CSV table of C-alpha atoms and ligand atoms in Angstrom, one decimal:
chain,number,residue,atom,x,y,z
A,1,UNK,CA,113.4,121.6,93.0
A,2,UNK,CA,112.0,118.1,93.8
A,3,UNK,CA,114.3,115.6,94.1
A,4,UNK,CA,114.6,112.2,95.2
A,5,UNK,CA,116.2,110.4,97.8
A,6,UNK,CA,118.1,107.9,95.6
A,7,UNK,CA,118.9,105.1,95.9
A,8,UNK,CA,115.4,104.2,97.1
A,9,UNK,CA,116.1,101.0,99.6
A,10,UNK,CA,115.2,97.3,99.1
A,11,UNK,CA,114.5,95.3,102.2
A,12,UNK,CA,114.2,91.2,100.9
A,13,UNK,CA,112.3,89.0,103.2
A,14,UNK,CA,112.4,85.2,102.7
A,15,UNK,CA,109.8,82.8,102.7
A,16,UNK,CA,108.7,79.4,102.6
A,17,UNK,CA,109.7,77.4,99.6
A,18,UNK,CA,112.2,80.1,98.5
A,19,UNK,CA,110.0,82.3,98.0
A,20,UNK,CA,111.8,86.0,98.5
A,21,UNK,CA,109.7,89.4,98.8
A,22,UNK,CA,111.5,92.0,97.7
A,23,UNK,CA,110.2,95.5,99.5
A,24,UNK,CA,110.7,98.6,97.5
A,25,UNK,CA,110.7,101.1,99.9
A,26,UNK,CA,109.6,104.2,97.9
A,27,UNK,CA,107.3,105.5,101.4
A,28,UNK,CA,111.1,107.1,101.6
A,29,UNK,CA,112.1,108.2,98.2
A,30,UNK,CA,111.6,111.8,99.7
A,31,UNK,CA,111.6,112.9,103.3
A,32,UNK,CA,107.8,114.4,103.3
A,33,UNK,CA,106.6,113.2,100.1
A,34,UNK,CA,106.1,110.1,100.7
A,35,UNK,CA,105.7,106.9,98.6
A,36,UNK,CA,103.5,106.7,94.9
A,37,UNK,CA,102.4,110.2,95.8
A,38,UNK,CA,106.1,111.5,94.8
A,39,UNK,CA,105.9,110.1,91.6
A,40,UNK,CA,102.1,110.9,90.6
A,41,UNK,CA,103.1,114.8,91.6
A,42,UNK,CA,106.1,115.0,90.2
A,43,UNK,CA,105.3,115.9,86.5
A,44,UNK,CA,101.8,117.9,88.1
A,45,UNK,CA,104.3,120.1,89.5
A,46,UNK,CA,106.4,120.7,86.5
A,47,UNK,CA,103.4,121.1,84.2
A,48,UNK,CA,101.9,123.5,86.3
A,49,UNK,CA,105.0,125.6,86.5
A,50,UNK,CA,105.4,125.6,83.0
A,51,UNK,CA,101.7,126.9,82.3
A,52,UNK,CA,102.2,129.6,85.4
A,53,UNK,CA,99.8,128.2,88.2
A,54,UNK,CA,100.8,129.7,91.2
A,55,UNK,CA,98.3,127.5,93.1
A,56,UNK,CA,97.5,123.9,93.1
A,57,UNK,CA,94.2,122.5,94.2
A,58,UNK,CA,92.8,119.2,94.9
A,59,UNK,CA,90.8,116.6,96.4
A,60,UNK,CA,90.8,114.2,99.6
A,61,UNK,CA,89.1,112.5,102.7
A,62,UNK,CA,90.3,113.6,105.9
A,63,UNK,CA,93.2,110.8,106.4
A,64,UNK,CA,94.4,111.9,102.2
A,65,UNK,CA,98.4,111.0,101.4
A,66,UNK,CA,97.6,112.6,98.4
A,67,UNK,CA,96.1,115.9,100.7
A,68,UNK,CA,99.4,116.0,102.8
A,69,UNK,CA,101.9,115.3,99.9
A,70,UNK,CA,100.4,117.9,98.0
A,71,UNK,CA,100.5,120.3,100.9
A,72,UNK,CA,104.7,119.5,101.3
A,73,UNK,CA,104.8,119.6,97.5
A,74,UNK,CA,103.7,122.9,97.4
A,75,UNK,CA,105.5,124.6,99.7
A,76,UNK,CA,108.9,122.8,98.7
A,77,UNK,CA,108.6,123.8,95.0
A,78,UNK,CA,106.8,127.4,95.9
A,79,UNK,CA,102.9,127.0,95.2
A,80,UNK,CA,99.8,127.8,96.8
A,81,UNK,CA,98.0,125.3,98.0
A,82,UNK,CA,93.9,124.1,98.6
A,83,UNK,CA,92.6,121.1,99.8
A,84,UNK,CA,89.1,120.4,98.8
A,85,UNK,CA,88.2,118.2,101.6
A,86,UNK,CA,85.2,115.9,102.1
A,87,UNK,CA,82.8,116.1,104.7
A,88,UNK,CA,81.4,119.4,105.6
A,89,UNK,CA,81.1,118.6,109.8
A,90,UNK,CA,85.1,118.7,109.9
A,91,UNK,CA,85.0,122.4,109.8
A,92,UNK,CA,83.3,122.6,113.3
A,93,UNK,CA,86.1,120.2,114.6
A,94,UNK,CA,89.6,119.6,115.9
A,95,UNK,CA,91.3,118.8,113.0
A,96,UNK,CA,93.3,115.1,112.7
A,97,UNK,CA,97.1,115.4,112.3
A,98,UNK,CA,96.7,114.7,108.4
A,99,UNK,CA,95.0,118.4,108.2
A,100,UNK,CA,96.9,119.8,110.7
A,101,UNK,CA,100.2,119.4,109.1
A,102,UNK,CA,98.2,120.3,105.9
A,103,UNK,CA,97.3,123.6,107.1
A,104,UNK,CA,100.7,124.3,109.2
A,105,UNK,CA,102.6,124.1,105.3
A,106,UNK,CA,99.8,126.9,104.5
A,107,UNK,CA,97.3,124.7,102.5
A,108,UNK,CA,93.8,126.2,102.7
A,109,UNK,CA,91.3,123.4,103.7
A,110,UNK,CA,87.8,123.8,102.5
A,111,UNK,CA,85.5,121.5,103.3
A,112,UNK,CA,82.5,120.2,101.2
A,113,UNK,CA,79.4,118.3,101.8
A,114,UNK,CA,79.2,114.5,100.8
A,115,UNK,CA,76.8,115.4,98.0
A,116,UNK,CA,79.1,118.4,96.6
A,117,UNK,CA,82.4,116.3,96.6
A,118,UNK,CA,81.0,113.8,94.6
A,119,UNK,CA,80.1,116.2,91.9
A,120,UNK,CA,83.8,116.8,92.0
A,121,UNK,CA,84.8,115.7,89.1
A,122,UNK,CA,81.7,116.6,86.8
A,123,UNK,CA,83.1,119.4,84.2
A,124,UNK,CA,80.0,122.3,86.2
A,125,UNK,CA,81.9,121.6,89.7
A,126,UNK,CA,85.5,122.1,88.0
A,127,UNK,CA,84.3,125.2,86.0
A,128,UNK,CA,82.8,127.0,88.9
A,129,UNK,CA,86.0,125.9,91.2
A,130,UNK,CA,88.5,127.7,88.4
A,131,UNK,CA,86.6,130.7,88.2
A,132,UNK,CA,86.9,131.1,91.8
A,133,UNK,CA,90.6,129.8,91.5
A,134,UNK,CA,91.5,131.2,88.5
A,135,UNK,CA,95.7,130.5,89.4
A,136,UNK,CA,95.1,127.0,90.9
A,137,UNK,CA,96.7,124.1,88.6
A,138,UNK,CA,93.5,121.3,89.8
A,139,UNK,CA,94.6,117.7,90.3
A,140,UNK,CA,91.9,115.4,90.6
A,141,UNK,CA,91.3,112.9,93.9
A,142,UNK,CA,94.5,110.8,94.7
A,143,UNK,CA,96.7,112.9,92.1
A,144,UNK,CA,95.7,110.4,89.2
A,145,UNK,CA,95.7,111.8,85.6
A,146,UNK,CA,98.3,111.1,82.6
A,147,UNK,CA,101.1,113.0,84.0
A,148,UNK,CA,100.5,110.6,87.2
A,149,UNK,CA,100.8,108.1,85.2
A,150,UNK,CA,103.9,108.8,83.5
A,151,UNK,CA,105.6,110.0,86.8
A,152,UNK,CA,104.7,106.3,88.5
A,153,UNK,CA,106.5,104.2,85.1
A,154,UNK,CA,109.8,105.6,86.9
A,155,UNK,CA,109.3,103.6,90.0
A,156,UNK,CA,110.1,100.6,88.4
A,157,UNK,CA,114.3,100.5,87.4
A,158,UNK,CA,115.5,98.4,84.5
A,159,UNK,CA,116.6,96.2,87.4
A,160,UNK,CA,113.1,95.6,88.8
A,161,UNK,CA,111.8,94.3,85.4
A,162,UNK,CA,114.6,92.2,84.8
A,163,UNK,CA,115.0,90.3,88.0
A,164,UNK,CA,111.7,89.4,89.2
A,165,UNK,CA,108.4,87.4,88.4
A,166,UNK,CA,106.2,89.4,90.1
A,167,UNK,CA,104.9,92.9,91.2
A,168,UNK,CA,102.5,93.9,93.9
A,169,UNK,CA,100.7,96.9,95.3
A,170,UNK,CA,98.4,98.6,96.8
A,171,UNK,CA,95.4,100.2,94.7
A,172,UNK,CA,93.2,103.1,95.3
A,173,UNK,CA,92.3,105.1,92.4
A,174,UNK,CA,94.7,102.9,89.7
A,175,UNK,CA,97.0,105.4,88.8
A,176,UNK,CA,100.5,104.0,90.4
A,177,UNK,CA,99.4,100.1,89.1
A,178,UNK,CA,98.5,101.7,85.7
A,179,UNK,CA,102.0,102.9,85.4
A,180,UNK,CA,104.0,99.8,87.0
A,181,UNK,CA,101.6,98.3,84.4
A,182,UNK,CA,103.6,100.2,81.6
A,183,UNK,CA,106.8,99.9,82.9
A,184,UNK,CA,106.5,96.0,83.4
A,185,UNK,CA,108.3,93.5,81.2
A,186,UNK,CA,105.7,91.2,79.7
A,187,UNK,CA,107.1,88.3,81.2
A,188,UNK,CA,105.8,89.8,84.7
A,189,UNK,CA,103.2,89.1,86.5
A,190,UNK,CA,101.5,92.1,88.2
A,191,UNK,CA,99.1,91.7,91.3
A,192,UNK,CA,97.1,95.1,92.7
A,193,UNK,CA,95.3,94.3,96.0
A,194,UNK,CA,92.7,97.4,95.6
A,195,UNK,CA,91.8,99.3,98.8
A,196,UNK,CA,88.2,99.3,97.6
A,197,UNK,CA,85.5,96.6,96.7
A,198,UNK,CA,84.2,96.3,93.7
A,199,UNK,CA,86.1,96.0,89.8
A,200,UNK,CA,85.2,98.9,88.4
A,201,UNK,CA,89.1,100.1,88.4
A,202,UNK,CA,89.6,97.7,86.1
A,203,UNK,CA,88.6,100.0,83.4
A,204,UNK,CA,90.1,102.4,84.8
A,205,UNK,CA,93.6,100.9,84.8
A,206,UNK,CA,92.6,99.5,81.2
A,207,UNK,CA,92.4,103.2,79.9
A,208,UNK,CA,95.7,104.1,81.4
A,209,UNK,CA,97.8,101.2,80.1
A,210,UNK,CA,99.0,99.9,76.7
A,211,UNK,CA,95.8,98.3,75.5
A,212,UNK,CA,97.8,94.8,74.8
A,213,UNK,CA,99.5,94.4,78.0
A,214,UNK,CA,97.4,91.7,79.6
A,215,UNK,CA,99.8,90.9,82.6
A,216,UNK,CA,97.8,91.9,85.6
A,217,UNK,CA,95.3,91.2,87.8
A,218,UNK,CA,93.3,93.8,90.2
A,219,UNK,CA,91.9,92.0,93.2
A,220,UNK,CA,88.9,93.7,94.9
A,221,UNK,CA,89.1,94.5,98.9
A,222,UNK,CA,86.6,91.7,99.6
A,223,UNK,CA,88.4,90.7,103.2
A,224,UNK,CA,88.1,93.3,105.4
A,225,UNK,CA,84.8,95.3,104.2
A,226,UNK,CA,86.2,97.7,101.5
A,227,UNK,CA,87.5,101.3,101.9
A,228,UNK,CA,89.1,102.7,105.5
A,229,UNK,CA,87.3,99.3,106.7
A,230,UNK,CA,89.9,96.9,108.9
A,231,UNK,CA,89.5,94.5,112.2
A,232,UNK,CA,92.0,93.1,114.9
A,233,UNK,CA,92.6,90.4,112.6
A,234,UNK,CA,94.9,93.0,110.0
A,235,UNK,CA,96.4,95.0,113.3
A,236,UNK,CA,97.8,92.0,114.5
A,237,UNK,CA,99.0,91.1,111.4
A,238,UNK,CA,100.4,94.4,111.0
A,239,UNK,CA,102.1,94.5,114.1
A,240,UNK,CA,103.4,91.1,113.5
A,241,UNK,CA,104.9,92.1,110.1
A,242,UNK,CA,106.7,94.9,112.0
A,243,UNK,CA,107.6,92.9,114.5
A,244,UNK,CA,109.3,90.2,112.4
A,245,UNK,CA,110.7,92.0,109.2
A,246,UNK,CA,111.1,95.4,110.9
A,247,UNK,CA,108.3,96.4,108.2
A,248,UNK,CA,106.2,99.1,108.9
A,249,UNK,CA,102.6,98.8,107.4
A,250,UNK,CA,99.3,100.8,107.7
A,251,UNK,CA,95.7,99.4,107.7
A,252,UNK,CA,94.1,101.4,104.3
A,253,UNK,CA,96.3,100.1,101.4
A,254,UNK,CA,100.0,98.7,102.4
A,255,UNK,CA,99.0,96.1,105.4
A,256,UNK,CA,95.5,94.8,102.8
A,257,UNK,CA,97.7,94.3,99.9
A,258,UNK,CA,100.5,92.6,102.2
A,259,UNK,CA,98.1,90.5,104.1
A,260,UNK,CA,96.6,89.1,100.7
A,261,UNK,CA,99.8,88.3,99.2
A,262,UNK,CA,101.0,86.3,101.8
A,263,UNK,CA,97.5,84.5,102.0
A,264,UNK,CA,98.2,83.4,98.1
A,265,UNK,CA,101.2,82.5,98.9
A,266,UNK,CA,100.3,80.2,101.7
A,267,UNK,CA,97.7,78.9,99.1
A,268,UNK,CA,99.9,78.0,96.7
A,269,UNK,CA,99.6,80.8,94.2
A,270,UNK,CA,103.6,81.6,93.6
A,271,UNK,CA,105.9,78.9,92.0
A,272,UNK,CA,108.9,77.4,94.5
A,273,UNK,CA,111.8,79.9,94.3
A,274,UNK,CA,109.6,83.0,92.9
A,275,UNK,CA,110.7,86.3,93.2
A,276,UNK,CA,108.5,89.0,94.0
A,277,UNK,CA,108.5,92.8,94.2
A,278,UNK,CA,106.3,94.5,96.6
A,279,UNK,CA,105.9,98.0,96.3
A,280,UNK,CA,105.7,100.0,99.9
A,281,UNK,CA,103.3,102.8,98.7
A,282,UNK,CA,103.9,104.7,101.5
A,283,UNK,CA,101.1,105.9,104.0
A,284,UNK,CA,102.3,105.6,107.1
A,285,UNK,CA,101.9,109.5,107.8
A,286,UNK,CA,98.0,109.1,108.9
A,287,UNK,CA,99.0,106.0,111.3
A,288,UNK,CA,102.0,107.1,112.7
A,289,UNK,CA,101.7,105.7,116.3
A,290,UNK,CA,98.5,104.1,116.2
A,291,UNK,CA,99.2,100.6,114.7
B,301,PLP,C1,97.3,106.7,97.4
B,301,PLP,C2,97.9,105.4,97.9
B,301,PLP,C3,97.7,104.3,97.1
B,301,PLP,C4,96.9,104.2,95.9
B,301,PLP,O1,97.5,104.8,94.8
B,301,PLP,P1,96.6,104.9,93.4
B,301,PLP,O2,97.6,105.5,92.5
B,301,PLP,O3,95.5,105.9,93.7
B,301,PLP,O4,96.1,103.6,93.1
B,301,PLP,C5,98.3,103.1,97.6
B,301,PLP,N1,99.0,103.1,98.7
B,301,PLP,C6,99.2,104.2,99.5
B,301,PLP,C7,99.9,104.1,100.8
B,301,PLP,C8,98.6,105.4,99.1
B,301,PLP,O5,98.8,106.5,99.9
């Protein structure tokens, strides 16, 4: 069975003006599965036991969390697993340690052309890839769907709604802030630093929320030059952050979304004496070493 590491550890760093940053370390609610990922899987897993998958299949770039918690997922709670994987010029290579691991827990990598993965999630592509998988439970790209959804409203305890004025994290496809979202008290403010440029999440997130919560914000990855993009500017501050807080951060979504709120901050965004939450999605597993 999947369970969780609990307690789940809070690191608190304090800033100018009183200003505290609360770090919710969920990259280490599970030993493996690590961060959001835990909770956008967890009901996945249940639902697809309960209908009789004995496979699950999904989606990812090369570097995926999602790819590589899947592939622990499934071999903890007894599943096949595929990884649909983009780019079609990885099969001729030396695979990165992301796959490798993948492949070692027995996922079975397949590898698509640009072009074909981003039919992925047109209902012809998903048709043709059951009838060839007939027993594969098929989780769209980054795990987000309802029962994603549902699984990230439990990352937030009564605790984290009551005691603080602000949430932040990272944002890929919208899934985890969609559920912190829920979760929220309305008095909260909630801040998601996407890992992408451009707003179009915003309906996205819109669709997975309570229409008439109205607390957040999603910020577009307008800094550093969008997706998987970063300079010397973010490793530095990365390896400052470590450095200093004993905080360990990665260049694609925790170390962006860090970097920005401590930018508001110095500009003035956050009352004296505010308390925020920052949510450590996890993602360390594809930098391990290299920042
Ligand atoms: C996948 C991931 C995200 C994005 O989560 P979404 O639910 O897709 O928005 C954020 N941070 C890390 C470290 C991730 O691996």
């Amino acid at each position: 069975m999947l369970t969780c590491n609990m307690p789940i550890p809070y690191q608190t760093i304090q800033l100018l003006d009183d200003i505290t940053i609360t770090v919710k370390r969920i990259d280490q609610v599970h030993p493996t599965i690590s961060g959001n990922k835990w909770f956008k899987l967890k009901y996945n897993l249940i639902e697809a036991k309960r209908l009789g998958y004995s496979q699950l299949l999904s989606f990812g770039g090369a570097y995926s969390n999602h790819i590589h918690a899947l592939a622990h997922a499934a071999t903890s709670f007894g599943f096949d697993s595929i990884g649909i994987i983009r780019g079609a010029e990885l099969a001729d290579k030396p695979l990165n340690s992301t796959l490798t691991t993948a492949q070692s827990l027995g996922m079975r990598l397949e590898f698509v052309s640009r072009t074909d993965y981003r039919r992925k999630h047109t209902p012809e592509f998903l048709t043709e890839l059951q009838a060839r998988y007939p027993n594969a439970y098929i989780i769209p790209e980054g795990g987000t769907n309802t029962l994603a959804v549902k699984g990230c409203e439990e990352i937030l305890s009564e605790q984290d709604c009551q005691g603080f004025d602000a949430i932040v994290c990272a944002v890929g496809t919208g899934g985890t802030f969609a559920g912190l979202i829920n979760a929220s008290h309305r008095n909260q403010r909630l801040l998601g630093f996407s890992a992408l440029k451009g707003d179009f999440l915003i309906n996205d997130i819109q669709q997975w929320t309570e229409g008439d919560k109205q607390n957040w914000t999603l910020y577009s990855e307008d800094k550093f030059g969008g997706y998987g993009k970063f300079n010397d500017e973010l490793l530095t501050f990365i390896a400052d952050i470590k450095a200093r807080y004993a905080l360990p951060l990665e260049p694609i979504y925790t170390g962006k979304a860090f970097y920005r709120l401590l930018a508001m901050i110095e500009q003035g965004d956050f009352a004296s004496a505010s308390k925020i939450l920052f949510i450590h999605t996890g993602g360390l597993q594809a930098f391990n070493g290299s920042t």
